[in-house]
Amino acid sequence: MSTSTLDLTRLQDELRYQGILMSFSGPFSHSIIEELGKAIRHHLESTQVAGSALMDVFAVYIEQAQNVRNYISRLESGPEQTRLAGSGIVVIAQDEQRYVISSGNLLDRTDAPALVAHLERLRSLDKAGLKALYKEQMRQPLNPQGGAGLGLICMARKGAAPLEYALGDVDERYVFFSLRVVI
Amino acid sequence: MDSLVIEKSRSSPAIRLDASARSLSISGESYPENAAAFYAPVFAWLKTFLADLEPTTMVQVDLAVRYLNSSSTKVMLNFLDLLEQAAQDGAQVIVNWRYDPDNESILECGQDFSEELTALTFNLVEQSQEPP
């Protein structure tokens, strides 16, 4: 092994520069989601962050991680399974007094228009509008995979600013979906 | 009717449903891998319990949750809807939603629920909670 692959200072500098407290990239399991959640809570408790902000960061992290996992497990089948499962990422960063929770995963192009329409609708609503939509969605039945269709609305309600997202070109079948929530 | 007792785990709450005391309690955090599957036995128990309930009976429900993910929120509303129906049918249902003063999200969550329920008594009760 060459010394350059062992030298992590560049990676460390980049993590510091971006304010990244924690990140996970790769296949999510439920136990990984639990463990990282525990770690971020311990970290935030040690920095004396207010209880409400701590629970908001934790809540947004859980919704993002479970969304990534649920979406990928719904798509997973056939030879692309490893690639899809490995595409998930969640990042928790600190930007001065704010916390930024971001997630990403491969997204089937056919799913993109509905997701974009949903996100744009959420971005256009104020807190009262989001609450009304949340209550309406709360009454819809739970789907068998366990998803509630409430996760993005819940994140939008907690966010200090509208949800930000990006779709990056990957190949004919997939785009890469990135989502960013500021607390 | 037997009680239903489920011990808590990191991502699922402690559940104590006691038919003879007519006392139902859920406490802890809820973000299980699959909320519908996790809560299926709770719904099965509750439906049987409510079907056997004499009118005007008092049912005490204690909810002391620190965190509900979005699918658990939906499940909790379904749980409360069944109790709401029982209250409309004449049972005296008292729900105490216990929230930590340091946890605004769970207070808001309780307020969201209380706006959906009219026949049962829904109390928001401030109570400091031990961390898990």
PDB file of C-alpha atoms in Angstrom:
ATOM      1  CA  MET A   1       0.000   0.000   0.000  1.00  0.00           C
ATOM      2  CA  SER A   2       1.435   3.397  -0.911  1.00  0.00           C
ATOM      3  CA  THR A   3       1.698   6.099   1.752  1.00  0.00           C
ATOM      4  CA  SER A   4      -0.652   8.415  -0.174  1.00  0.00           C
ATOM      5  CA  THR A   5      -3.620   6.066   0.327  1.00  0.00           C
ATOM      6  CA  LEU A   6      -2.932   6.003   4.060  1.00  0.00           C
ATOM      7  CA  ASP A   7      -2.650   9.741   4.484  1.00  0.00           C
ATOM      8  CA  LEU A   8      -6.102  10.898   5.524  1.00  0.00           C
ATOM      9  CA  THR A   9      -5.228  14.533   6.163  1.00  0.00           C
ATOM     10  CA  ARG A  10      -6.685  15.709   2.852  1.00  0.00           C
ATOM     11  CA  LEU A  11      -9.945  13.928   3.533  1.00  0.00           C
ATOM     12  CA  GLN A  12      -9.923  15.298   7.075  1.00  0.00           C
ATOM     13  CA  ASP A  13      -9.283  18.848   5.824  1.00  0.00           C
ATOM     14  CA  GLU A  14     -12.188  18.518   3.418  1.00  0.00           C
ATOM     15  CA  LEU A  15     -14.525  17.234   6.164  1.00  0.00           C
ATOM     16  CA  ARG A  16     -13.497  20.141   8.409  1.00  0.00           C
ATOM     17  CA  TYR A  17     -13.884  22.669   5.602  1.00  0.00           C
ATOM     18  CA  GLN A  18     -17.416  21.422   4.917  1.00  0.00           C
ATOM     19  CA  GLY A  19     -18.268  21.341   8.646  1.00  0.00           C
ATOM     20  CA  ILE A  20     -19.150  17.658   8.391  1.00  0.00           C
ATOM     21  CA  LEU A  21     -19.885  16.108  11.791  1.00  0.00           C
ATOM     22  CA  MET A  22     -20.886  12.721  10.488  1.00  0.00           C
ATOM     23  CA  SER A  23     -21.509  10.977   7.222  1.00  0.00           C
ATOM     24  CA  PHE A  24     -22.370   7.518   6.012  1.00  0.00           C
ATOM     25  CA  SER A  25     -22.078   6.374   2.424  1.00  0.00           C
ATOM     26  CA  GLY A  26     -22.987   2.855   1.393  1.00  0.00           C
ATOM     27  CA  PRO A  27     -25.671   0.259   2.046  1.00  0.00           C
ATOM     28  CA  PHE A  28     -27.951   1.319   4.912  1.00  0.00           C
ATOM     29  CA  SER A  29     -29.322  -1.256   7.294  1.00  0.00           C
ATOM     30  CA  HIS A  30     -31.774  -0.507  10.093  1.00  0.00           C
ATOM     31  CA  SER A  31     -29.065  -1.140  12.696  1.00  0.00           C
ATOM     32  CA  ILE A  32     -26.668   1.298  10.972  1.00  0.00           C
ATOM     33  CA  ILE A  33     -29.433   3.937  10.996  1.00  0.00           C
ATOM     34  CA  GLU A  34     -29.931   3.310  14.741  1.00  0.00           C
ATOM     35  CA  GLU A  35     -26.211   3.430  15.560  1.00  0.00           C
ATOM     36  CA  LEU A  36     -25.528   6.630  13.630  1.00  0.00           C
ATOM     37  CA  GLY A  37     -28.592   8.212  15.205  1.00  0.00           C
ATOM     38  CA  LYS A  38     -27.252   7.367  18.646  1.00  0.00           C
ATOM     39  CA  ALA A  39     -23.833   8.763  17.735  1.00  0.00           C
ATOM     40  CA  ILE A  40     -25.161  12.087  16.440  1.00  0.00           C
ATOM     41  CA  ARG A  41     -27.352  12.527  19.521  1.00  0.00           C
ATOM     42  CA  HIS A  42     -24.429  11.893  21.852  1.00  0.00           C
ATOM     43  CA  HIS A  43     -22.346  14.352  19.895  1.00  0.00           C
ATOM     44  CA  LEU A  44     -25.025  17.069  20.001  1.00  0.00           C
ATOM     45  CA  GLU A  45     -25.673  16.469  23.714  1.00  0.00           C
ATOM     46  CA  SER A  46     -21.971  16.963  24.391  1.00  0.00           C
ATOM     47  CA  THR A  47     -22.077  20.338  22.600  1.00  0.00           C
ATOM     48  CA  GLN A  48     -24.987  21.563  24.771  1.00  0.00           C
ATOM     49  CA  VAL A  49     -27.297  22.142  21.821  1.00  0.00           C
ATOM     50  CA  ALA A  50     -30.908  22.914  22.859  1.00  0.00           C
ATOM     51  CA  GLY A  51     -33.106  19.841  23.248  1.00  0.00           C
ATOM     52  CA  SER A  52     -35.563  20.909  20.543  1.00  0.00           C
ATOM     53  CA  ALA A  53     -32.846  21.510  17.938  1.00  0.00           C
ATOM     54  CA  LEU A  54     -31.237  18.196  18.842  1.00  0.00           C
ATOM     55  CA  MET A  55     -34.487  16.313  18.282  1.00  0.00           C
ATOM     56  CA  ASP A  56     -35.118  18.180  15.003  1.00  0.00           C
ATOM     57  CA  VAL A  57     -31.673  17.219  13.653  1.00  0.00           C
ATOM     58  CA  PHE A  58     -32.255  13.636  14.769  1.00  0.00           C
ATOM     59  CA  ALA A  59     -35.764  13.568  13.252  1.00  0.00           C
ATOM     60  CA  VAL A  60     -34.623  14.899   9.868  1.00  0.00           C
ATOM     61  CA  TYR A  61     -31.700  12.446   9.844  1.00  0.00           C
ATOM     62  CA  ILE A  62     -34.065   9.504  10.566  1.00  0.00           C
ATOM     63  CA  GLU A  63     -36.556  10.570   7.867  1.00  0.00           C
ATOM     64  CA  GLN A  64     -33.786  10.970   5.298  1.00  0.00           C
ATOM     65  CA  ALA A  65     -32.016   7.710   6.134  1.00  0.00           C
ATOM     66  CA  GLN A  66     -35.275   5.731   6.188  1.00  0.00           C
ATOM     67  CA  ASN A  67     -36.419   7.362   2.932  1.00  0.00           C
ATOM     68  CA  VAL A  68     -33.154   6.377   1.231  1.00  0.00           C
ATOM     69  CA  ARG A  69     -33.377   2.845   2.600  1.00  0.00           C
ATOM     70  CA  ASN A  70     -37.077   2.408   1.754  1.00  0.00           C
ATOM     71  CA  TYR A  71     -36.657   3.786  -1.756  1.00  0.00           C
ATOM     72  CA  ILE A  72     -33.634   1.648  -2.548  1.00  0.00           C
ATOM     73  CA  SER A  73     -35.204  -1.516  -1.143  1.00  0.00           C
ATOM     74  CA  ARG A  74     -38.260  -0.875  -3.304  1.00  0.00           C
ATOM     75  CA  LEU A  75     -36.085  -0.621  -6.444  1.00  0.00           C
ATOM     76  CA  GLU A  76     -33.638  -3.350  -5.555  1.00  0.00           C
ATOM     77  CA  SER A  77     -33.912  -6.324  -7.853  1.00  0.00           C
ATOM     78  CA  GLY A  78     -31.628  -7.880 -10.393  1.00  0.00           C
ATOM     79  CA  PRO A  79     -28.004  -7.178 -11.179  1.00  0.00           C
ATOM     80  CA  GLU A  80     -28.022  -3.499 -10.196  1.00  0.00           C
ATOM     81  CA  GLN A  81     -28.779  -4.266  -6.549  1.00  0.00           C
ATOM     82  CA  THR A  82     -25.247  -3.637  -5.252  1.00  0.00           C
ATOM     83  CA  ARG A  83     -24.885  -0.401  -7.175  1.00  0.00           C
ATOM     84  CA  LEU A  84     -28.230   0.915  -5.959  1.00  0.00           C
ATOM     85  CA  ALA A  85     -27.705  -0.112  -2.350  1.00  0.00           C
ATOM     86  CA  GLY A  86     -24.261   1.459  -2.374  1.00  0.00           C
ATOM     87  CA  SER A  87     -25.567   4.788  -3.692  1.00  0.00           C
ATOM     88  CA  GLY A  88     -27.123   5.963  -0.426  1.00  0.00           C
ATOM     89  CA  ILE A  89     -25.484   8.735   1.557  1.00  0.00           C
ATOM     90  CA  VAL A  90     -26.440  10.853   4.572  1.00  0.00           C
ATOM     91  CA  VAL A  91     -24.372  13.799   5.805  1.00  0.00           C
ATOM     92  CA  ILE A  92     -24.827  15.907   8.938  1.00  0.00           C
ATOM     93  CA  ALA A  93     -22.903  19.177   8.942  1.00  0.00           C
ATOM     94  CA  GLN A  94     -22.700  22.295  11.054  1.00  0.00           C
ATOM     95  CA  ASP A  95     -22.740  25.723   9.421  1.00  0.00           C
ATOM     96  CA  GLU A  96     -22.172  28.301  12.160  1.00  0.00           C
ATOM     97  CA  GLN A  97     -25.370  28.180  14.261  1.00  0.00           C
ATOM     98  CA  ARG A  98     -27.236  25.988  11.776  1.00  0.00           C
ATOM     99  CA  TYR A  99     -27.277  22.243  11.205  1.00  0.00           C
ATOM    100  CA  VAL A 100     -27.512  20.936   7.660  1.00  0.00           C
ATOM    101  CA  ILE A 101     -28.751  17.391   7.054  1.00  0.00           C
ATOM    102  CA  SER A 102     -28.361  16.083   3.502  1.00  0.00           C
ATOM    103  CA  SER A 103     -29.034  12.794   1.789  1.00  0.00           C
ATOM    104  CA  GLY A 104     -28.587  11.329  -1.656  1.00  0.00           C
ATOM    105  CA  ASN A 105     -29.342   8.214  -3.668  1.00  0.00           C
ATOM    106  CA  LEU A 106     -29.796   6.970  -7.200  1.00  0.00           C
ATOM    107  CA  LEU A 107     -33.293   7.708  -8.448  1.00  0.00           C
ATOM    108  CA  ASP A 108     -35.056   5.981 -11.329  1.00  0.00           C
ATOM    109  CA  ARG A 109     -35.676   8.662 -13.977  1.00  0.00           C
ATOM    110  CA  THR A 110     -39.330   7.613 -14.205  1.00  0.00           C
ATOM    111  CA  ASP A 111     -39.771   8.562 -10.525  1.00  0.00           C
ATOM    112  CA  ALA A 112     -38.212  12.009 -10.940  1.00  0.00           C
ATOM    113  CA  PRO A 113     -41.178  14.070 -12.268  1.00  0.00           C
ATOM    114  CA  ALA A 114     -43.528  13.130  -9.416  1.00  0.00           C
ATOM    115  CA  LEU A 115     -40.818  13.740  -6.808  1.00  0.00           C
ATOM    116  CA  VAL A 116     -39.929  17.131  -8.296  1.00  0.00           C
ATOM    117  CA  ALA A 117     -43.610  18.139  -8.421  1.00  0.00           C
ATOM    118  CA  HIS A 118     -44.023  17.132  -4.758  1.00  0.00           C
ATOM    119  CA  LEU A 119     -40.887  19.028  -3.675  1.00  0.00           C
ATOM    120  CA  GLU A 120     -41.879  22.139  -5.616  1.00  0.00           C
ATOM    121  CA  ARG A 121     -45.292  22.060  -3.980  1.00  0.00           C
ATOM    122  CA  LEU A 122     -43.672  21.806  -0.534  1.00  0.00           C
ATOM    123  CA  ARG A 123     -41.280  24.660  -1.390  1.00  0.00           C
ATOM    124  CA  SER A 124     -44.227  26.896  -2.317  1.00  0.00           C
ATOM    125  CA  LEU A 125     -46.096  26.393   0.973  1.00  0.00           C
ATOM    126  CA  ASP A 126     -45.710  28.380   4.184  1.00  0.00           C
ATOM    127  CA  LYS A 127     -45.776  26.727   7.630  1.00  0.00           C
ATOM    128  CA  ALA A 128     -49.591  26.829   7.834  1.00  0.00           C
ATOM    129  CA  GLY A 129     -49.897  25.297   4.349  1.00  0.00           C
ATOM    130  CA  LEU A 130     -47.397  22.575   5.256  1.00  0.00           C
ATOM    131  CA  LYS A 131     -49.316  21.768   8.427  1.00  0.00           C
ATOM    132  CA  ALA A 132     -52.583  21.457   6.459  1.00  0.00           C
ATOM    133  CA  LEU A 133     -50.920  19.155   3.907  1.00  0.00           C
ATOM    134  CA  TYR A 134     -49.331  17.117   6.715  1.00  0.00           C
ATOM    135  CA  LYS A 135     -52.724  16.558   8.326  1.00  0.00           C
ATOM    136  CA  GLU A 136     -54.262  15.540   5.021  1.00  0.00           C
ATOM    137  CA  GLN A 137     -51.431  13.073   4.340  1.00  0.00           C
ATOM    138  CA  MET A 138     -51.578  11.742   7.908  1.00  0.00           C
ATOM    139  CA  ARG A 139     -55.028  10.365   7.024  1.00  0.00           C
ATOM    140  CA  GLN A 140     -53.786   8.408   3.990  1.00  0.00           C
ATOM    141  CA  PRO A 141     -53.181   4.675   4.572  1.00  0.00           C
ATOM    142  CA  LEU A 142     -49.677   3.415   5.303  1.00  0.00           C
ATOM    143  CA  ASN A 143     -48.124   1.594   2.366  1.00  0.00           C
ATOM    144  CA  PRO A 144     -46.974  -2.014   2.910  1.00  0.00           C
ATOM    145  CA  GLN A 145     -43.258  -1.114   2.683  1.00  0.00           C
ATOM    146  CA  GLY A 146     -43.759   0.987   5.791  1.00  0.00           C
ATOM    147  CA  GLY A 147     -43.465   4.378   4.095  1.00  0.00           C
ATOM    148  CA  ALA A 148     -45.950   7.032   5.063  1.00  0.00           C
ATOM    149  CA  GLY A 149     -45.470   9.656   2.343  1.00  0.00           C
ATOM    150  CA  LEU A 150     -45.098  12.049   5.253  1.00  0.00           C
ATOM    151  CA  GLY A 151     -41.317  12.198   5.507  1.00  0.00           C
ATOM    152  CA  LEU A 152     -40.674  15.095   3.137  1.00  0.00           C
ATOM    153  CA  ILE A 153     -43.563  17.143   4.569  1.00  0.00           C
ATOM    154  CA  CYS A 154     -42.249  16.488   8.064  1.00  0.00           C
ATOM    155  CA  MET A 155     -38.753  17.680   6.997  1.00  0.00           C
ATOM    156  CA  ALA A 156     -40.226  20.760   5.319  1.00  0.00           C
ATOM    157  CA  ARG A 157     -42.108  21.651   8.518  1.00  0.00           C
ATOM    158  CA  LYS A 158     -38.952  21.392  10.610  1.00  0.00           C
ATOM    159  CA  GLY A 159     -36.702  23.220   8.149  1.00  0.00           C
ATOM    160  CA  ALA A 160     -35.567  26.796   8.766  1.00  0.00           C
ATOM    161  CA  ALA A 161     -35.656  27.336   4.983  1.00  0.00           C
ATOM    162  CA  PRO A 162     -37.449  25.605   2.070  1.00  0.00           C
ATOM    163  CA  LEU A 163     -36.150  22.141   1.133  1.00  0.00           C
ATOM    164  CA  GLU A 164     -33.324  22.260  -1.421  1.00  0.00           C
ATOM    165  CA  TYR A 165     -32.747  19.486  -3.907  1.00  0.00           C
ATOM    166  CA  ALA A 166     -30.736  18.662  -7.013  1.00  0.00           C
ATOM    167  CA  LEU A 167     -30.895  15.991  -9.704  1.00  0.00           C
ATOM    168  CA  GLY A 168     -27.569  15.019 -11.272  1.00  0.00           C
ATOM    169  CA  ASP A 169     -27.235  13.140 -14.553  1.00  0.00           C
ATOM    170  CA  VAL A 170     -25.935   9.577 -14.134  1.00  0.00           C
ATOM    171  CA  ASP A 171     -26.977   7.392 -17.051  1.00  0.00           C
ATOM    172  CA  GLU A 172     -29.996   6.470 -19.164  1.00  0.00           C
ATOM    173  CA  ARG A 173     -31.826   4.868 -16.292  1.00  0.00           C
ATOM    174  CA  TYR A 174     -30.834   6.879 -13.227  1.00  0.00           C
ATOM    175  CA  VAL A 175     -30.296  10.361 -11.897  1.00  0.00           C
ATOM    176  CA  PHE A 176     -28.682  11.140  -8.549  1.00  0.00           C
ATOM    177  CA  PHE A 177     -31.094  12.805  -6.133  1.00  0.00           C
ATOM    178  CA  SER A 178     -29.675  15.104  -3.430  1.00  0.00           C
ATOM    179  CA  LEU A 179     -31.767  16.689  -0.677  1.00  0.00           C
ATOM    180  CA  ARG A 180     -30.694  19.346   1.827  1.00  0.00           C
ATOM    181  CA  VAL A 181     -32.515  20.461   4.988  1.00  0.00           C
ATOM    182  CA  VAL A 182     -31.353  23.322   7.220  1.00  0.00           C
ATOM    183  CA  ILE A 183     -32.297  23.318  10.920  1.00  0.00           C
TER     184      ILE A 183
ATOM    185  CA  MET B   1     -58.321 -10.963  28.044  1.00  0.00           C
ATOM    186  CA  ASP B   2     -54.523 -11.137  28.329  1.00  0.00           C
ATOM    187  CA  SER B   3     -52.361  -8.073  28.643  1.00  0.00           C
ATOM    188  CA  LEU B   4     -50.040  -7.199  25.791  1.00  0.00           C
ATOM    189  CA  VAL B   5     -46.529  -6.259  26.876  1.00  0.00           C
ATOM    190  CA  ILE B   6     -43.754  -5.337  24.439  1.00  0.00           C
ATOM    191  CA  GLU B   7     -40.369  -4.333  25.837  1.00  0.00           C
ATOM    192  CA  LYS B   8     -38.719  -1.248  24.407  1.00  0.00           C
ATOM    193  CA  SER B   9     -35.807  -1.325  22.000  1.00  0.00           C
ATOM    194  CA  ARG B  10     -33.727   1.563  20.705  1.00  0.00           C
ATOM    195  CA  SER B  11     -36.166   2.245  17.862  1.00  0.00           C
ATOM    196  CA  SER B  12     -39.429   0.983  19.328  1.00  0.00           C
ATOM    197  CA  PRO B  13     -41.346   1.971  22.470  1.00  0.00           C
ATOM    198  CA  ALA B  14     -42.360   0.054  25.581  1.00  0.00           C
ATOM    199  CA  ILE B  15     -46.011  -0.981  25.294  1.00  0.00           C
ATOM    200  CA  ARG B  16     -48.261  -2.070  28.174  1.00  0.00           C
ATOM    201  CA  LEU B  17     -51.879  -2.780  27.328  1.00  0.00           C
ATOM    202  CA  ASP B  18     -53.733  -4.021  30.407  1.00  0.00           C
ATOM    203  CA  ALA B  19     -57.326  -5.083  29.765  1.00  0.00           C
ATOM    204  CA  SER B  20     -58.342  -5.666  33.410  1.00  0.00           C
ATOM    205  CA  ALA B  21     -57.058  -2.245  34.564  1.00  0.00           C
ATOM    206  CA  ARG B  22     -58.302  -0.678  31.286  1.00  0.00           C
ATOM    207  CA  SER B  23     -54.978   1.054  31.136  1.00  0.00           C
ATOM    208  CA  LEU B  24     -52.945   1.468  27.939  1.00  0.00           C
ATOM    209  CA  SER B  25     -49.462   2.929  27.876  1.00  0.00           C
ATOM    210  CA  ILE B  26     -46.836   3.575  25.211  1.00  0.00           C
ATOM    211  CA  SER B  27     -43.514   5.169  26.123  1.00  0.00           C
ATOM    212  CA  GLY B  28     -40.165   5.722  24.458  1.00  0.00           C
ATOM    213  CA  GLU B  29     -39.141   6.311  20.873  1.00  0.00           C
ATOM    214  CA  SER B  30     -40.680   4.929  17.721  1.00  0.00           C
ATOM    215  CA  TYR B  31     -38.874   4.627  14.399  1.00  0.00           C
ATOM    216  CA  PRO B  32     -38.992   0.890  13.705  1.00  0.00           C
ATOM    217  CA  GLU B  33     -37.891  -0.545  10.389  1.00  0.00           C
ATOM    218  CA  ASN B  34     -41.520  -1.211   9.461  1.00  0.00           C
ATOM    219  CA  ALA B  35     -44.078   0.591  11.614  1.00  0.00           C
ATOM    220  CA  ALA B  36     -47.084  -1.244  10.144  1.00  0.00           C
ATOM    221  CA  ALA B  37     -45.568  -4.632  11.002  1.00  0.00           C
ATOM    222  CA  PHE B  38     -44.376  -3.549  14.450  1.00  0.00           C
ATOM    223  CA  TYR B  39     -47.772  -2.190  15.531  1.00  0.00           C
ATOM    224  CA  ALA B  40     -49.915  -4.965  13.980  1.00  0.00           C
ATOM    225  CA  PRO B  41     -50.239  -6.880  17.321  1.00  0.00           C
ATOM    226  CA  VAL B  42     -51.163  -3.635  19.100  1.00  0.00           C
ATOM    227  CA  PHE B  43     -54.040  -3.024  16.693  1.00  0.00           C
ATOM    228  CA  ALA B  44     -55.214  -6.628  16.925  1.00  0.00           C
ATOM    229  CA  TRP B  45     -55.267  -6.330  20.748  1.00  0.00           C
ATOM    230  CA  LEU B  46     -56.972  -2.922  20.761  1.00  0.00           C
ATOM    231  CA  LYS B  47     -59.746  -3.970  18.383  1.00  0.00           C
ATOM    232  CA  THR B  48     -60.598  -7.004  20.548  1.00  0.00           C
ATOM    233  CA  PHE B  49     -60.410  -4.908  23.731  1.00  0.00           C
ATOM    234  CA  LEU B  50     -62.715  -2.207  22.371  1.00  0.00           C
ATOM    235  CA  ALA B  51     -65.188  -4.716  20.937  1.00  0.00           C
ATOM    236  CA  ASP B  52     -65.647  -6.207  24.445  1.00  0.00           C
ATOM    237  CA  LEU B  53     -65.849  -2.849  26.214  1.00  0.00           C
ATOM    238  CA  GLU B  54     -69.005  -2.040  28.211  1.00  0.00           C
ATOM    239  CA  PRO B  55     -70.436   1.422  27.441  1.00  0.00           C
ATOM    240  CA  THR B  56     -69.474   4.240  29.859  1.00  0.00           C
ATOM    241  CA  THR B  57     -66.336   2.336  30.941  1.00  0.00           C
ATOM    242  CA  MET B  58     -63.320   4.476  31.674  1.00  0.00           C
ATOM    243  CA  VAL B  59     -60.126   3.835  29.686  1.00  0.00           C
ATOM    244  CA  GLN B  60     -56.876   5.500  30.723  1.00  0.00           C
ATOM    245  CA  VAL B  61     -54.269   6.006  27.995  1.00  0.00           C
ATOM    246  CA  ASP B  62     -50.789   7.183  28.850  1.00  0.00           C
ATOM    247  CA  LEU B  63     -48.549   8.250  25.973  1.00  0.00           C
ATOM    248  CA  ALA B  64     -45.030   9.351  26.915  1.00  0.00           C
ATOM    249  CA  VAL B  65     -43.164   9.269  23.635  1.00  0.00           C
ATOM    250  CA  ARG B  66     -39.975  11.187  22.969  1.00  0.00           C
ATOM    251  CA  TYR B  67     -39.901  10.716  19.227  1.00  0.00           C
ATOM    252  CA  LEU B  68     -42.216   9.384  16.498  1.00  0.00           C
ATOM    253  CA  ASN B  69     -41.004   9.056  12.929  1.00  0.00           C
ATOM    254  CA  SER B  70     -43.484   9.889  10.180  1.00  0.00           C
ATOM    255  CA  SER B  71     -44.858   6.367   9.722  1.00  0.00           C
ATOM    256  CA  SER B  72     -45.219   5.916  13.507  1.00  0.00           C
ATOM    257  CA  THR B  73     -47.117   9.228  13.589  1.00  0.00           C
ATOM    258  CA  LYS B  74     -49.607   7.831  11.117  1.00  0.00           C
ATOM    259  CA  VAL B  75     -49.923   4.629  13.137  1.00  0.00           C
ATOM    260  CA  MET B  76     -50.439   6.628  16.345  1.00  0.00           C
ATOM    261  CA  LEU B  77     -53.252   8.593  14.700  1.00  0.00           C
ATOM    262  CA  ASN B  78     -54.934   5.309  13.687  1.00  0.00           C
ATOM    263  CA  PHE B  79     -54.552   4.094  17.284  1.00  0.00           C
ATOM    264  CA  LEU B  80     -56.152   7.298  18.616  1.00  0.00           C
ATOM    265  CA  ASP B  81     -58.909   7.131  15.979  1.00  0.00           C
ATOM    266  CA  LEU B  82     -59.992   3.727  17.329  1.00  0.00           C
ATOM    267  CA  LEU B  83     -60.151   5.214  20.838  1.00  0.00           C
ATOM    268  CA  GLU B  84     -62.036   8.215  19.480  1.00  0.00           C
ATOM    269  CA  GLN B  85     -64.611   5.853  18.003  1.00  0.00           C
ATOM    270  CA  ALA B  86     -64.952   4.108  21.387  1.00  0.00           C
ATOM    271  CA  ALA B  87     -65.472   7.502  23.034  1.00  0.00           C
ATOM    272  CA  GLN B  88     -68.168   8.353  20.482  1.00  0.00           C
ATOM    273  CA  ASP B  89     -69.812   5.029  21.384  1.00  0.00           C
ATOM    274  CA  GLY B  90     -69.962   6.040  25.039  1.00  0.00           C
ATOM    275  CA  ALA B  91     -66.677   4.991  26.663  1.00  0.00           C
ATOM    276  CA  GLN B  92     -64.921   7.546  28.820  1.00  0.00           C
ATOM    277  CA  VAL B  93     -61.488   7.726  27.213  1.00  0.00           C
ATOM    278  CA  ILE B  94     -58.793   9.874  28.801  1.00  0.00           C
ATOM    279  CA  VAL B  95     -55.521  10.292  26.929  1.00  0.00           C
ATOM    280  CA  ASN B  96     -52.540  11.894  28.682  1.00  0.00           C
ATOM    281  CA  TRP B  97     -49.914  13.017  26.193  1.00  0.00           C
ATOM    282  CA  ARG B  98     -46.784  13.467  28.320  1.00  0.00           C
ATOM    283  CA  TYR B  99     -44.134  15.706  26.833  1.00  0.00           C
ATOM    284  CA  ASP B 100     -40.771  16.866  28.053  1.00  0.00           C
ATOM    285  CA  PRO B 101     -40.565  20.705  28.247  1.00  0.00           C
ATOM    286  CA  ASP B 102     -37.237  20.430  26.425  1.00  0.00           C
ATOM    287  CA  ASN B 103     -38.829  18.638  23.450  1.00  0.00           C
ATOM    288  CA  GLU B 104     -40.948  21.081  21.454  1.00  0.00           C
ATOM    289  CA  SER B 105     -41.468  18.677  18.522  1.00  0.00           C
ATOM    290  CA  ILE B 106     -43.312  16.132  20.621  1.00  0.00           C
ATOM    291  CA  LEU B 107     -45.537  18.849  22.129  1.00  0.00           C
ATOM    292  CA  GLU B 108     -46.415  20.001  18.583  1.00  0.00           C
ATOM    293  CA  CYS B 109     -47.097  16.411  17.641  1.00  0.00           C
ATOM    294  CA  GLY B 110     -49.520  16.133  20.589  1.00  0.00           C
ATOM    295  CA  GLN B 111     -51.191  19.380  19.521  1.00  0.00           C
ATOM    296  CA  ASP B 112     -51.574  18.043  15.962  1.00  0.00           C
ATOM    297  CA  PHE B 113     -53.317  14.942  17.349  1.00  0.00           C
ATOM    298  CA  SER B 114     -55.532  16.852  19.767  1.00  0.00           C
ATOM    299  CA  GLU B 115     -56.917  18.914  16.862  1.00  0.00           C
ATOM    300  CA  GLU B 116     -58.036  15.673  15.189  1.00  0.00           C
ATOM    301  CA  LEU B 117     -59.906  14.288  18.208  1.00  0.00           C
ATOM    302  CA  THR B 118     -63.090  15.584  19.804  1.00  0.00           C
ATOM    303  CA  ALA B 119     -64.973  12.863  21.701  1.00  0.00           C
ATOM    304  CA  LEU B 120     -62.112  11.648  23.874  1.00  0.00           C
ATOM    305  CA  THR B 121     -60.366  13.754  26.505  1.00  0.00           C
ATOM    306  CA  PHE B 122     -56.863  14.643  25.345  1.00  0.00           C
ATOM    307  CA  ASN B 123     -54.596  16.237  27.945  1.00  0.00           C
ATOM    308  CA  LEU B 124     -51.191  17.696  27.182  1.00  0.00           C
ATOM    309  CA  VAL B 125     -49.160  17.044  30.321  1.00  0.00           C
ATOM    310  CA  GLU B 126     -45.733  18.563  30.850  1.00  0.00           C
ATOM    311  CA  GLN B 127     -43.419  16.045  32.477  1.00  0.00           C
ATOM    312  CA  SER B 128     -39.648  15.805  32.433  1.00  0.00           C
ATOM    313  CA  GLN B 129     -38.541  12.469  31.064  1.00  0.00           C
ATOM    314  CA  GLU B 130     -35.448  10.411  31.605  1.00  0.00           C
ATOM    315  CA  PRO B 131     -33.320  10.020  28.501  1.00  0.00           C
ATOM    316  CA  PRO B 132     -33.443   6.490  27.064  1.00  0.00           C
TER     317      PRO B 132
END
